[in-house]
Every structure is written in C-alpha cells, then in structure tokens.
mmCIF file of C-alpha atoms (C1' of nucleotides) in Angstrom:
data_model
loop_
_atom_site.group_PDB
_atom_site.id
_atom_site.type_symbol
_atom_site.label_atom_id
_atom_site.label_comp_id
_atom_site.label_asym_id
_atom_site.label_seq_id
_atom_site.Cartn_x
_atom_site.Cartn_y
_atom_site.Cartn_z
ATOM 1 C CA UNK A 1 0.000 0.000 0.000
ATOM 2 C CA UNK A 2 1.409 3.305 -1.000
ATOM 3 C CA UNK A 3 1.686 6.020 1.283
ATOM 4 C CA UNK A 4 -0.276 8.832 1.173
ATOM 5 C CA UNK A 5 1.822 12.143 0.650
ATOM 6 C CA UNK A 6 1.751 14.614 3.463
ATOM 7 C CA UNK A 7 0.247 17.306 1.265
ATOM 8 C CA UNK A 8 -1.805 17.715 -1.864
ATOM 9 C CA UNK A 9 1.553 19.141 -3.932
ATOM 10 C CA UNK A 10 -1.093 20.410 -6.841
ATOM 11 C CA UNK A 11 -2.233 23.521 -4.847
ATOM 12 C CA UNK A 12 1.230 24.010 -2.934
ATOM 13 C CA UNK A 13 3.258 26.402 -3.683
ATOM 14 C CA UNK A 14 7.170 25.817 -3.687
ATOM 15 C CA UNK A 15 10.262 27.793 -4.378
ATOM 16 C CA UNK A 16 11.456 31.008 -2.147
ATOM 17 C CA UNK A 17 9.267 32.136 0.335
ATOM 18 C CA UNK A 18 7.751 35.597 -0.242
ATOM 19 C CA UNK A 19 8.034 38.501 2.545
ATOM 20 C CA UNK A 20 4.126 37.802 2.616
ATOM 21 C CA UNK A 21 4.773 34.464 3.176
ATOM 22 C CA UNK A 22 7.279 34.736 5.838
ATOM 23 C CA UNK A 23 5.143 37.271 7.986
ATOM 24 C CA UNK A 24 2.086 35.058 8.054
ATOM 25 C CA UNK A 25 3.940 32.362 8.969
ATOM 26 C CA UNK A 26 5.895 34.311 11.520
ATOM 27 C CA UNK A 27 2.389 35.670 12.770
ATOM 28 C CA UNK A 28 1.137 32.349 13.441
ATOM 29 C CA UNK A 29 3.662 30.419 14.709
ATOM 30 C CA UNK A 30 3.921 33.241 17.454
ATOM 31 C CA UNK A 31 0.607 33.505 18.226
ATOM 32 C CA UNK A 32 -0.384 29.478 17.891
ATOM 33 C CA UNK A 33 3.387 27.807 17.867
ATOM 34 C CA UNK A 34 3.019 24.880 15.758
ATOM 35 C CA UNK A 35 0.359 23.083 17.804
ATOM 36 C CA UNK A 36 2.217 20.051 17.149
ATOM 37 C CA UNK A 37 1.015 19.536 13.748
ATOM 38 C CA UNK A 38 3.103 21.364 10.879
ATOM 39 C CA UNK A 39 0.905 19.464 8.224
ATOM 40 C CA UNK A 40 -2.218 21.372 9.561
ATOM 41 C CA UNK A 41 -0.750 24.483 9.940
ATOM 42 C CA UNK A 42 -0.303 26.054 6.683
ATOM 43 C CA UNK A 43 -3.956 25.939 6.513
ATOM 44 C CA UNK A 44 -4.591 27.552 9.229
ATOM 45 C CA UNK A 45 -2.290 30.145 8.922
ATOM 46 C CA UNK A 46 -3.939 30.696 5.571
ATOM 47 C CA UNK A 47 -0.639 29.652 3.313
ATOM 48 C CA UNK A 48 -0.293 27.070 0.522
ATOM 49 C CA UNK A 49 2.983 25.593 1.379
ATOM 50 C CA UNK A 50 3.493 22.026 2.265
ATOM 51 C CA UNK A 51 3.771 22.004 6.226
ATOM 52 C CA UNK A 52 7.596 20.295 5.422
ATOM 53 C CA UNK A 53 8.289 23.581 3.530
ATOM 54 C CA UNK A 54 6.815 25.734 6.338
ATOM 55 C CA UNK A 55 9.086 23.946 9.183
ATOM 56 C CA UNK A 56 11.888 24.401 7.196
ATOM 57 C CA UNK A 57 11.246 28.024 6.087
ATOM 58 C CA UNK A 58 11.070 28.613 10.101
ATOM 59 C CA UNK A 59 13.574 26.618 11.600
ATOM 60 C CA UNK A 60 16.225 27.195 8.925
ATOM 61 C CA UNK A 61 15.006 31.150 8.471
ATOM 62 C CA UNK A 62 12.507 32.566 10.627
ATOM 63 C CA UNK A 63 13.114 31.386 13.781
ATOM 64 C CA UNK A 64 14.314 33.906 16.081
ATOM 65 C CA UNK A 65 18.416 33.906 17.291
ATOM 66 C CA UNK A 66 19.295 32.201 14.049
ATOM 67 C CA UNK A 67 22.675 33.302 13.327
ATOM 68 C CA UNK A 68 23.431 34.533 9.727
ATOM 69 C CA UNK A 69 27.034 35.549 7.922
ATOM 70 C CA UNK A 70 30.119 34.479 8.368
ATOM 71 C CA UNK A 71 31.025 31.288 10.578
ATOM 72 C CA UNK A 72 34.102 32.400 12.383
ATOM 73 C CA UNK A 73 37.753 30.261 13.289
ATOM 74 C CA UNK A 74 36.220 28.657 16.466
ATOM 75 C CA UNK A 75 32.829 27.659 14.472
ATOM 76 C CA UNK A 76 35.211 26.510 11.732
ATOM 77 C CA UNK A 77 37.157 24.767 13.857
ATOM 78 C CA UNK A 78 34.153 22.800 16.024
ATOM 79 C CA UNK A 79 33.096 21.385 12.540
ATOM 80 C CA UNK A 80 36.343 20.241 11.403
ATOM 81 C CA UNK A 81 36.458 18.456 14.477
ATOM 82 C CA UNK A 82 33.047 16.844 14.647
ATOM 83 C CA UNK A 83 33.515 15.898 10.998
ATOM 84 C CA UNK A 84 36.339 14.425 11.934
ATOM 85 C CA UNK A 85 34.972 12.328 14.531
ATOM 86 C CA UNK A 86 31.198 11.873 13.544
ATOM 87 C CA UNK A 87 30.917 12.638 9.760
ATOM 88 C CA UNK A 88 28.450 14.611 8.070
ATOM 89 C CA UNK A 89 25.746 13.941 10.982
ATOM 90 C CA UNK A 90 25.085 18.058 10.413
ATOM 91 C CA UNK A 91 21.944 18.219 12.888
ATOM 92 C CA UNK A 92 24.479 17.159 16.187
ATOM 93 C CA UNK A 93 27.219 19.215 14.647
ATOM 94 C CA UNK A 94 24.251 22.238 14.511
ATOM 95 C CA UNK A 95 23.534 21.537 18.307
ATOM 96 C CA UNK A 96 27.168 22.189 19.175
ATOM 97 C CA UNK A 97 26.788 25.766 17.005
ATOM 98 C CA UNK A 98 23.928 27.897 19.187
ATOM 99 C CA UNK A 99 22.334 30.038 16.271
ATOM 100 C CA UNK A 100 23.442 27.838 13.666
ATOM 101 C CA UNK A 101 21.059 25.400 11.649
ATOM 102 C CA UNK A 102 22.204 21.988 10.105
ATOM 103 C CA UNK A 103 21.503 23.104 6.772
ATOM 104 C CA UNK A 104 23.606 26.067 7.374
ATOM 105 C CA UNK A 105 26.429 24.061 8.527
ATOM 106 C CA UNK A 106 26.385 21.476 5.826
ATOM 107 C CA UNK A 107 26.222 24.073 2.824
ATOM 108 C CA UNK A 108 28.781 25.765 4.604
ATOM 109 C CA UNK A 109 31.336 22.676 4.932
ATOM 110 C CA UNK A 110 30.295 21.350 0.975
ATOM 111 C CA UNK A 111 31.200 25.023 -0.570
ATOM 112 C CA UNK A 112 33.567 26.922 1.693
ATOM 113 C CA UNK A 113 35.278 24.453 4.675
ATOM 114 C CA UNK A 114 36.110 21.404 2.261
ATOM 115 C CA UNK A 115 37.564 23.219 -0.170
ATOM 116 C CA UNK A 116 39.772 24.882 2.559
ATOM 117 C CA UNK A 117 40.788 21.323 3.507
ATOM 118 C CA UNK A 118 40.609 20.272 0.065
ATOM 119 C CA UNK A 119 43.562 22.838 -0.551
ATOM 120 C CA UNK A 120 46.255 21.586 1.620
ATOM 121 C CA UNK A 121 45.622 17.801 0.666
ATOM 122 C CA UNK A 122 48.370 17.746 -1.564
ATOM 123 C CA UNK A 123 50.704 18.498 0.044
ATOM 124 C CA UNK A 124 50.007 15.648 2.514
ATOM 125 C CA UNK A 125 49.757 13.038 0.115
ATOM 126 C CA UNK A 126 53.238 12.969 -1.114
ATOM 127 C CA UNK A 127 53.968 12.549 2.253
ATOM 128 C CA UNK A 128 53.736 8.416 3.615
ATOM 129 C CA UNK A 129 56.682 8.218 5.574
ATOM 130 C CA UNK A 130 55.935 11.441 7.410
ATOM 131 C CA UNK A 131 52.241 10.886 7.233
ATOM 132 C CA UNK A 132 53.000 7.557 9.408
ATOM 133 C CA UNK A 133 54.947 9.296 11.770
ATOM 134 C CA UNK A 134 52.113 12.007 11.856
ATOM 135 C CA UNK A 135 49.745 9.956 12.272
ATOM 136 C CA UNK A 136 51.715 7.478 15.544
ATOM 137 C CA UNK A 137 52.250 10.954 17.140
ATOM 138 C CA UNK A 138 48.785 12.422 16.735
ATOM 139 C CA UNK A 139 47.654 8.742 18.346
ATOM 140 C CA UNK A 140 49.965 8.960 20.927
ATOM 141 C CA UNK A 141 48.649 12.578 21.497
ATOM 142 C CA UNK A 142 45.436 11.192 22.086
ATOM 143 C CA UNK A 143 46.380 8.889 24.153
ATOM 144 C CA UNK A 144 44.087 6.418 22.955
ATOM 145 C CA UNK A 145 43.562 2.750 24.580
ATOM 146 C CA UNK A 146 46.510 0.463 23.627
ATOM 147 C CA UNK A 147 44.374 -1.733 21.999
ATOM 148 C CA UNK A 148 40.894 -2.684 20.273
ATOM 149 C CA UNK A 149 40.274 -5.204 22.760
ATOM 150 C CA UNK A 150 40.463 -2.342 25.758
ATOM 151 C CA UNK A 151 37.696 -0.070 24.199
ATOM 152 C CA UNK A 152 35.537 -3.299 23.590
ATOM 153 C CA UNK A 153 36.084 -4.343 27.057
ATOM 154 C CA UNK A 154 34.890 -0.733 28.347
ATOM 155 C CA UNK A 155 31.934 0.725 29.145
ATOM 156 C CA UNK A 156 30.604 4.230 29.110
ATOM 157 C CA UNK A 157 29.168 5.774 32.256
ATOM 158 C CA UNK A 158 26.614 7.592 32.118
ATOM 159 C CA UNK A 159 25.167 10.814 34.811
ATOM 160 C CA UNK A 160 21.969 9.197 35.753
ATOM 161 C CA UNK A 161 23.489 5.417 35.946
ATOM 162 C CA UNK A 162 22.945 4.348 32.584
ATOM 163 C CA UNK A 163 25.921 3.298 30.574
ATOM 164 C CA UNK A 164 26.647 1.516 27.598
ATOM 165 C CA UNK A 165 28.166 -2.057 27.466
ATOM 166 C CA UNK A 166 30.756 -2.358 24.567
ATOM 167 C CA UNK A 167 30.151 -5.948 25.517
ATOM 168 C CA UNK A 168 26.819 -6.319 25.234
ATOM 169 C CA UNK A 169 26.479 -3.255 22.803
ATOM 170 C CA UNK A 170 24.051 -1.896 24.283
ATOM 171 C CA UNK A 171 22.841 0.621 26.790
ATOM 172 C CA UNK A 172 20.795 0.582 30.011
ATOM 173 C CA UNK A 173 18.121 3.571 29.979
ATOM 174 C CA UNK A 174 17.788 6.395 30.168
ATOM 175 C CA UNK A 175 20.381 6.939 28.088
ATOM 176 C CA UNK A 176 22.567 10.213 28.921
ATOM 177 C CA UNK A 177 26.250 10.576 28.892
ATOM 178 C CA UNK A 178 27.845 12.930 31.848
ATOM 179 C CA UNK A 179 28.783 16.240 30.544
ATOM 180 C CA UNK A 180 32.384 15.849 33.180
ATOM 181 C CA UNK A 181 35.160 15.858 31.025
ATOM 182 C CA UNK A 182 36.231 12.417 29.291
ATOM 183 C CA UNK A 183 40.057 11.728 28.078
ATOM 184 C CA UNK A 184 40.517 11.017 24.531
ATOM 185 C CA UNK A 185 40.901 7.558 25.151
ATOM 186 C CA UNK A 186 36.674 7.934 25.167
ATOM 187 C CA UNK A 187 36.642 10.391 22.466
ATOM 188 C CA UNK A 188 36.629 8.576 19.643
ATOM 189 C CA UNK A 189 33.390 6.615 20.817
ATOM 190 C CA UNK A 190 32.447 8.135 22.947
ATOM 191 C CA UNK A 191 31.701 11.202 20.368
ATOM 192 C CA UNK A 192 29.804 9.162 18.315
ATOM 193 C CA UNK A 193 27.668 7.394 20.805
ATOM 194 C CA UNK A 194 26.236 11.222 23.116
ATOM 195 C CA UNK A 195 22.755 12.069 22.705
ATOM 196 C CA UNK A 196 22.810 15.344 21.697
ATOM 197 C CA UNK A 197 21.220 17.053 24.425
ATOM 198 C CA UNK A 198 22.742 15.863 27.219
ATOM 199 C CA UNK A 199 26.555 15.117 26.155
ATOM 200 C CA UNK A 200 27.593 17.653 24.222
ATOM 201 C CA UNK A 201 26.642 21.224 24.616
ATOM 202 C CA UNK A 202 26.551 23.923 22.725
ATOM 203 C CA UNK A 203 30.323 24.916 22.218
ATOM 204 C CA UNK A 204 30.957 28.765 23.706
ATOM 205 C CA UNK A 205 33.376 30.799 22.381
ATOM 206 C CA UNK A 206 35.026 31.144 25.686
ATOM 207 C CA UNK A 207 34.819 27.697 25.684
ATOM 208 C CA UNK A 208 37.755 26.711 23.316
ATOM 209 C CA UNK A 209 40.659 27.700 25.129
ATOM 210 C CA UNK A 210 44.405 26.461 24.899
ATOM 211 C CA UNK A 211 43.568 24.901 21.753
ATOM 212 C CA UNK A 212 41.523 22.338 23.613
ATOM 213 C CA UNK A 213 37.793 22.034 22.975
ATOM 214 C CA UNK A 214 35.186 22.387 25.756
ATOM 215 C CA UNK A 215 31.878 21.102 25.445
ATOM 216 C CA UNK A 216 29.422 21.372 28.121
ATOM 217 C CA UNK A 217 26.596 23.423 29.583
ATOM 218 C CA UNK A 218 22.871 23.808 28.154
ATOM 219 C CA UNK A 219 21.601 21.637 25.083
ATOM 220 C CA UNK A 220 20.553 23.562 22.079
ATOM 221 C CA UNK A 221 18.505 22.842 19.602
ATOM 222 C CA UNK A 222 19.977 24.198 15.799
ATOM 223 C CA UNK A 223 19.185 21.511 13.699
ATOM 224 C CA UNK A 224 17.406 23.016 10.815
ATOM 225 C CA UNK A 225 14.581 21.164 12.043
ATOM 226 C CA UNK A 226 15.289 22.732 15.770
ATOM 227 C CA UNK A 227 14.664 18.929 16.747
ATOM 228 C CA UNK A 228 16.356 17.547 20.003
ATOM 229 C CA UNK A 229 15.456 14.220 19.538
ATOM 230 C CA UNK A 230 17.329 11.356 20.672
ATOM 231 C CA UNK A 231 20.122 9.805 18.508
ATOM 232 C CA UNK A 232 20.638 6.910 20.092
ATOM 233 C CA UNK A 233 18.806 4.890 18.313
ATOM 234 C CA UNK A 234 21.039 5.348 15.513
ATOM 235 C CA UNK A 235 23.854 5.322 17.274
ATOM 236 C CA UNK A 236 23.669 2.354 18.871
ATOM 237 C CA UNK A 237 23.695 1.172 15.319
ATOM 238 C CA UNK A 238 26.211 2.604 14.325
ATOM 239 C CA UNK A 239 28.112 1.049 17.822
ATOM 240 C CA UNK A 240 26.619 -2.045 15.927
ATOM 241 C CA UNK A 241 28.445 -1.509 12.711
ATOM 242 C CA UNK A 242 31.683 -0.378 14.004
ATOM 243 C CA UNK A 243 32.466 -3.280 16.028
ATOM 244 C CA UNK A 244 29.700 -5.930 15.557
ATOM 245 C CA UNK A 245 28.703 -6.707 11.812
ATOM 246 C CA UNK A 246 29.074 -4.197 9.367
ATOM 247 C CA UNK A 247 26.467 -5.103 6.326
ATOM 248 C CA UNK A 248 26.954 -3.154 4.103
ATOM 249 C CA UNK A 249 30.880 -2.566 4.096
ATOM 250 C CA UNK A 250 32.501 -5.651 4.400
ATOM 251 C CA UNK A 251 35.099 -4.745 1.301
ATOM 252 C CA UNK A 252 35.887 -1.298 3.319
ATOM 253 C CA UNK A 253 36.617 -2.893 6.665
ATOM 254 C CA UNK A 254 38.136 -5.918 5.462
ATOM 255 C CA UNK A 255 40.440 -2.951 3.400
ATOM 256 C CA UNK A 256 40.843 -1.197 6.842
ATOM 257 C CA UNK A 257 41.793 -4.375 8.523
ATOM 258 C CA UNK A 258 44.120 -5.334 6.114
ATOM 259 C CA UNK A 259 46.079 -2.142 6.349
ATOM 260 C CA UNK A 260 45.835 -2.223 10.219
ATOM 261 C CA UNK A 261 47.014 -5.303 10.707
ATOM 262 C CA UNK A 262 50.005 -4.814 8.403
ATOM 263 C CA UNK A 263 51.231 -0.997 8.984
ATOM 264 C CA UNK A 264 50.179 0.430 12.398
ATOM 265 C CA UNK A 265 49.845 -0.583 16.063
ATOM 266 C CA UNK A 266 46.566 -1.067 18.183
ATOM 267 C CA UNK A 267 46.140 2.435 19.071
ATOM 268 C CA UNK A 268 46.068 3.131 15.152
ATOM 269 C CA UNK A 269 43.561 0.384 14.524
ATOM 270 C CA UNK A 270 41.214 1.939 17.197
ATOM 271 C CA UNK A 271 41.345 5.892 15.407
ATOM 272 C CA UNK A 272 40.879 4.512 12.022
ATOM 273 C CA UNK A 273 38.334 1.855 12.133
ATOM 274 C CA UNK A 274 36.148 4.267 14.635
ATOM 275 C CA UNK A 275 35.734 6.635 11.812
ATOM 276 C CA UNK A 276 36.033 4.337 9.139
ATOM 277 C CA UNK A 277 33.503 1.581 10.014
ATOM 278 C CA UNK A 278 30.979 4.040 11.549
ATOM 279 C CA UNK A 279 30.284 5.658 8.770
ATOM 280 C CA UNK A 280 30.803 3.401 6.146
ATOM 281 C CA UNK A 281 33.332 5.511 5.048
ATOM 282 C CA UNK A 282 34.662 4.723 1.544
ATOM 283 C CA UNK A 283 38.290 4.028 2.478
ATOM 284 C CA UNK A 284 40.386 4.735 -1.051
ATOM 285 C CA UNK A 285 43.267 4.241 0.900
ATOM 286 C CA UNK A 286 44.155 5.740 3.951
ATOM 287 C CA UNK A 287 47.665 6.892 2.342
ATOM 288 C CA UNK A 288 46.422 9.051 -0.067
ATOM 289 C CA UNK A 289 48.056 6.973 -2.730
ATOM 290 C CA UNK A 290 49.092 7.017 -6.343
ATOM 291 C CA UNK A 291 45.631 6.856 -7.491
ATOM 292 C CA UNK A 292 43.313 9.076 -5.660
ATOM 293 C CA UNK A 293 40.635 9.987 -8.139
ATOM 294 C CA UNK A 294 38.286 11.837 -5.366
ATOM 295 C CA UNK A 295 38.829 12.275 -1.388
ATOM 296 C CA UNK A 296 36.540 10.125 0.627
ATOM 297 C CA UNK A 297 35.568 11.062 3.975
ATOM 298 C CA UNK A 298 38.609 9.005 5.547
ATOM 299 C CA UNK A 299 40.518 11.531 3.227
ATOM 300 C CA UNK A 300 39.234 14.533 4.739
ATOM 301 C CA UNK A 301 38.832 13.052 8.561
ATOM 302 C CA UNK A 302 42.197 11.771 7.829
ATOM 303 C CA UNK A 303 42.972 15.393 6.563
ATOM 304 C CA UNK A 304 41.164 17.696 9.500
ATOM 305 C CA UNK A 305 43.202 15.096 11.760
ATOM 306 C CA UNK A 306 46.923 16.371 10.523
ATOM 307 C CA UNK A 307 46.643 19.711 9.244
ATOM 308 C CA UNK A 308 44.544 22.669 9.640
ATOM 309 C CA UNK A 309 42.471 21.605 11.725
ATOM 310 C CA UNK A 310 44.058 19.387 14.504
ATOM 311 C CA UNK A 311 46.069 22.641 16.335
ATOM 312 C CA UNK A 312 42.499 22.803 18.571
ATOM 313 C CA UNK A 313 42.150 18.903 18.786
ATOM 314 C CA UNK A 314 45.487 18.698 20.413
ATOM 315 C CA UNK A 315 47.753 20.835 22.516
ATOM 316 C CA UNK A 316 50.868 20.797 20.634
ATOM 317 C CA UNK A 317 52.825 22.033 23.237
ATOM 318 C CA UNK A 318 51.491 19.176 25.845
ATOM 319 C CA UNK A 319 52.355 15.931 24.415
ATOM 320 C CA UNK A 320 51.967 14.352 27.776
ATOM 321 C CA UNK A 321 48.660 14.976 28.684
ATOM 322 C CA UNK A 322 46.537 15.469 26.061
ATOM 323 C CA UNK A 323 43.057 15.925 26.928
ATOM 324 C CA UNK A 324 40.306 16.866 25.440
ATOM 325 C CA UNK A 325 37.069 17.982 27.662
ATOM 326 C CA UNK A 326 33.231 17.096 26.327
ATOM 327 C "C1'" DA B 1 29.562 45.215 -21.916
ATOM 328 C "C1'" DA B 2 28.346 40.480 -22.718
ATOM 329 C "C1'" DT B 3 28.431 35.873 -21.520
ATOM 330 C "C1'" DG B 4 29.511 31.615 -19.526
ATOM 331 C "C1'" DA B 5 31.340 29.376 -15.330
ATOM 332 C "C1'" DA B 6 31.581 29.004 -10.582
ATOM 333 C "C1'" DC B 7 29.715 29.784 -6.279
ATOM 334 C "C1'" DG B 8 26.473 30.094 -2.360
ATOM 335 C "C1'" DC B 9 22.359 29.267 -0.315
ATOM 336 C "C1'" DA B 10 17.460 28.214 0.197
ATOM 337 C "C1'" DA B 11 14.468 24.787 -0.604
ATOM 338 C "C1'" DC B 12 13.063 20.233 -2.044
ATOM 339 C "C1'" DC B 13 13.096 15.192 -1.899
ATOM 340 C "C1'" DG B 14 13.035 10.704 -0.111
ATOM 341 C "C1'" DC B 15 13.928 7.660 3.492
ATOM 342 C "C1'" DA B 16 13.995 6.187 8.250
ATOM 343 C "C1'" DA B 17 12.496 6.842 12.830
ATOM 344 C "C1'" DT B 18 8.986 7.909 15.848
ATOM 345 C "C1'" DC B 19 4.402 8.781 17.193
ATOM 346 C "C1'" DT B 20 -0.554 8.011 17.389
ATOM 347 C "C1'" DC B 21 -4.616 5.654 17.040
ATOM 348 C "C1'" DG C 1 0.825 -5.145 17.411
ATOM 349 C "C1'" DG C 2 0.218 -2.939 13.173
ATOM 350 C "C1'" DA C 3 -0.829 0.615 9.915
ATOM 351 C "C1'" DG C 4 -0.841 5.174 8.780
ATOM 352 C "C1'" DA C 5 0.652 9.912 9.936
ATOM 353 C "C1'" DT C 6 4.135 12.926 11.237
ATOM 354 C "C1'" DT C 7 8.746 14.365 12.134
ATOM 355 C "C1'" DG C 8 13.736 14.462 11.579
ATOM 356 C "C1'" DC C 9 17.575 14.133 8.840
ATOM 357 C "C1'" DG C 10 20.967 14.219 5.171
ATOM 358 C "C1'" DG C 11 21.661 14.429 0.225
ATOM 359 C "C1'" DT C 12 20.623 16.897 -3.784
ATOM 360 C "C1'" DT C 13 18.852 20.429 -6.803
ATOM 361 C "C1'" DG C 14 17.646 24.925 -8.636
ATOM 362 C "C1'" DC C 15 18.351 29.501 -9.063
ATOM 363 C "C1'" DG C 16 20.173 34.042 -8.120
ATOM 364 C "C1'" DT C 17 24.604 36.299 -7.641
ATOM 365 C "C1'" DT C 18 29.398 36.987 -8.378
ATOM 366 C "C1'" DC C 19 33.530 36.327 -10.887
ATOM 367 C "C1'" DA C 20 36.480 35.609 -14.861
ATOM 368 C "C1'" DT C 21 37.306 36.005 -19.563
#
DNA sequence: AATGAACGCAACCGCAATCTC
DNA sequence: GGAGATTGCGGTTGCGTTCAT
C-alpha cells in the first residue's frame, strides 16, 4: 500500500518564500506555535505551502536567534572536528553551534570548509613516511587505549546510571552521557555514541581555550529542524556496525583491517576503524596513494586530523597529557 | 559590456524513525 | 501489534549572484 503524501503538492506552492509568506507564517507560529502539527498548519495560517516547507522556512530562516554571515575560526574549527569524529551527521554538529542550523552548517562545509581542507591535501599526500609518523604521534597525542580489545572491554558511564556495554552493545536507559570531562581515550566513541542534548553542549566561544575544545553546559537545539530528539537509536547502530557486523561494508573494513594489521599498532587500529567503520566511510586508501581519483571522507577526517584543523584537537605544546574535555 | 562558469544558499526530496490511534 | 501519519535528517537540486574572460 502506497503512502499517502503529506500534502496535496497540486495547490502548494514551492520555491522562495515571499516577505508575505514569511510574515504570516511568523504571525502564526507566534501567536499558535506549531500546535504540534506542521501538516495542519499552513492551513490555518492561511498559506499554501506544504507544512515540510513551512518547518523548514522557520527553523532554517525565521526562527528567532538564528545566526546569519560568516562562521568564524572557532565555528570553523568545532566542525572540522566533529567531521572528523562523527561525519556529516550536520543536525548534532548544529547543536554544538547555538544560532546555527544543520543546513547552514552542511552548505557551509560542501562550498567553503572542504575546499579549505581540500587545498592543503596535496601536500600531505606525497607525504607516507611522514604521514606515518604524523599519524603514531597524533595517536599517541590522544592517548588512545593500547588496543581494540580495551575499548571493547569498556563501558561508558553515564550521569543518571545508565551506561553503555561495549560488551553487550548496548545501553541501560535512560540513556545520557555525563557532561564531566572524558580523556581522549573515550573520544573517539564516545563522540559518536552522546545524545545530543545531554553530552555535548553547545560549544561557547570562551569555551575553546588552549587549543583544547570544551563542550558542556545547556543543550541547544539548531538543527534546521530545531529537533532535540534522541540519537541513540542510531547510534547504537552505528556502535553495531563499528564493532559488531558491518552489512553493508565488508570490502571497506576488510580494506581497513588489512592495512591495520600490516602498517600500524593497536592504538592506530582503534582511530581509524572508529571513523572508518561508523560511517561506512569509503576508504580509497588511507595513504592518499598514487591513485586518488576523489577524497573520501577518511581523506578529509584523515585530513582535518593532521593539518589545519588538529592545532584545537590537540595541545601541541602538551604531548603528555593530552586531553580533550566534552 | 556580454556571456559563460563558478559559487552560495534556500528549498526540495526521499527515506527512516517515531508517534498516534 | 500494526498501519498510517508525522517528524527528523541528510543528500541533492535549482536559481540568483558573483567572478572571470
């Protein structure tokens, strides 16, 4: 049985929103908020838009404290480093960004902040020997568990009690992550397994200081959809994939363990099958080698990892203790 | 000045998750 | 418990603007 669409698109209008347009909707949604039905409410606030088109129009747009312009070196540099560590999940990368929408984000990373990367890539991929050595010192920066076998024996605690089981991949409920700082040993995971809300705040300004990131404080909600749902649905799948079965990437991981098990230590293994396998990543080498027709994601994690990028992941002048707070 | 290419951004689309009845 | 409705999300597209020739 077909589903029925959420809106008869015959009589909707579509393309840019008209001032008109805007105020009504404005109008209403103060007056009436969205009475928890967007696909009623274009009626009733007397528009022909598709209700999608009029949550988007307000949560991208019209919605007030929505910051517009220029994203400056700290915004730049909390994408880079989500990216790094989550991929392109732009709605938890908007919750770190107070004012910022997902949409604004990810148009912002495909046009202007990839490119940036993009030019500096070069460079780095003539470089294997150094790239290795890079690479063992960024890991050893990050002081990251010796081995596989010690993040899949660990466990995440959580604030209220709950925690999740690397060995039963799973988590107890509720599910919230303590907002008290974490070493980078957790990072990794531990980055890709927070509910939005309650393990990562929104980044302040003042909050990135000595090139060390600090997350914390109130939960925002900037996804262009202002949602603050729970991820951890899909996280805990993604948990799944990275260390359980991976369906629908045996070739990549199989690629990644390959390499692993042939070039780099534990603590390697650990950095670059956590990015890797969680997002399906297509791995086209994790040298940047002699052919490299287009840069993956690995590429560009890889990338934000060693160059422009990485002076805020890591204190470079504190080799020793290397912490990152969340 | 004209024109085509590149860029930037708003909006759309489709799928998956979640909710409601 | 299941089906349909709604919401959330990320990828993609379309179009206006800017830049280069």
């Amino acid at each position: 049985m077909g589903r029925a669409p959420c809106c008869d698109k015959a009589n909707m209008k579509k393309g840019p929103w008209s001032p008109e347009e805007d105020a009504k909707l404005r109008e209403y949604l103060e007056k009436h908020g969205t009475g928890g039905n967007w696909i009623a409410l274009p009626q009733k606030a007397g528009l022909k838009r598709c209700g999608k088109s009029c949550r988007l129009r307000w949560l991208n747009y019209l919605r007030p404290n929505i910051k517009h312009g220029e994203f400056s070196d700290n915004e730049d540099r909390i994408i880079c480093s989500l990216y790094a560590n989550i991929g392109s999940r732009w709605s938890i990368i908007a919750a770190q960004l107070p004012g910022r929408t997902d949409n604004d984000i990810k148009n912002y990373w495909n046009t202007k902040l990839k490119k940036k990367l993009m030019g500096v890539i070069n460079p780095i991929s003539q470089r294997k020997p150094q790239q290795a050595a890079l690479f063992s010192s960024l890991l050893q920066a990050t002081s990251l568990p010796s081995s596989p076998s010690s993040l899949l024996s660990s466990s995440f605690t959580c604030s209220n009690n709950s925690y999740y089981s690397a060995q039963t991949r799973s988590f107890t409920e509720p599910i919230s992550f303590s907002s008290s700082p974490l070493s980078t040993s957790s990072f990794a995971t531990a980055s890709m397994l927070q509910p939005r809300e309650t393990f990562l705040g929104p980044v302040q300004n003042d909050q990135v200081k000595d090139n060390l990131l600090v997350f914390g404080g109130d939960a925002s909600c900037s996804s262009s959809d202002g949602s603050c749902s729970n991820q951890m649905s899909h996280v805990k799948e993604e948990y799944h994939d990275q260390y359980g079965g991976c369906t629908n990437n045996n070739n990549e991981q199989m690629g990644v363990q390959n390499y692993l098990y042939n070039g780099v230590g534990d603590d390697q293994k650990l950095m670059i099958s956590s990015g890797a396998a969680a997002h399906g990543g297509v791995l086209n080498g994790l040298w940047p080698g002699d052919n490299l027709p287009d840069y993956g994601l690995e590429e560009i994690k890889q990338l934000i990892s060693t160059s422009s990028c990485n002076s805020f992941l890591f204190d470079e002048n504190k080799t020793g203790e290397k912490v990152m707070y969340y």
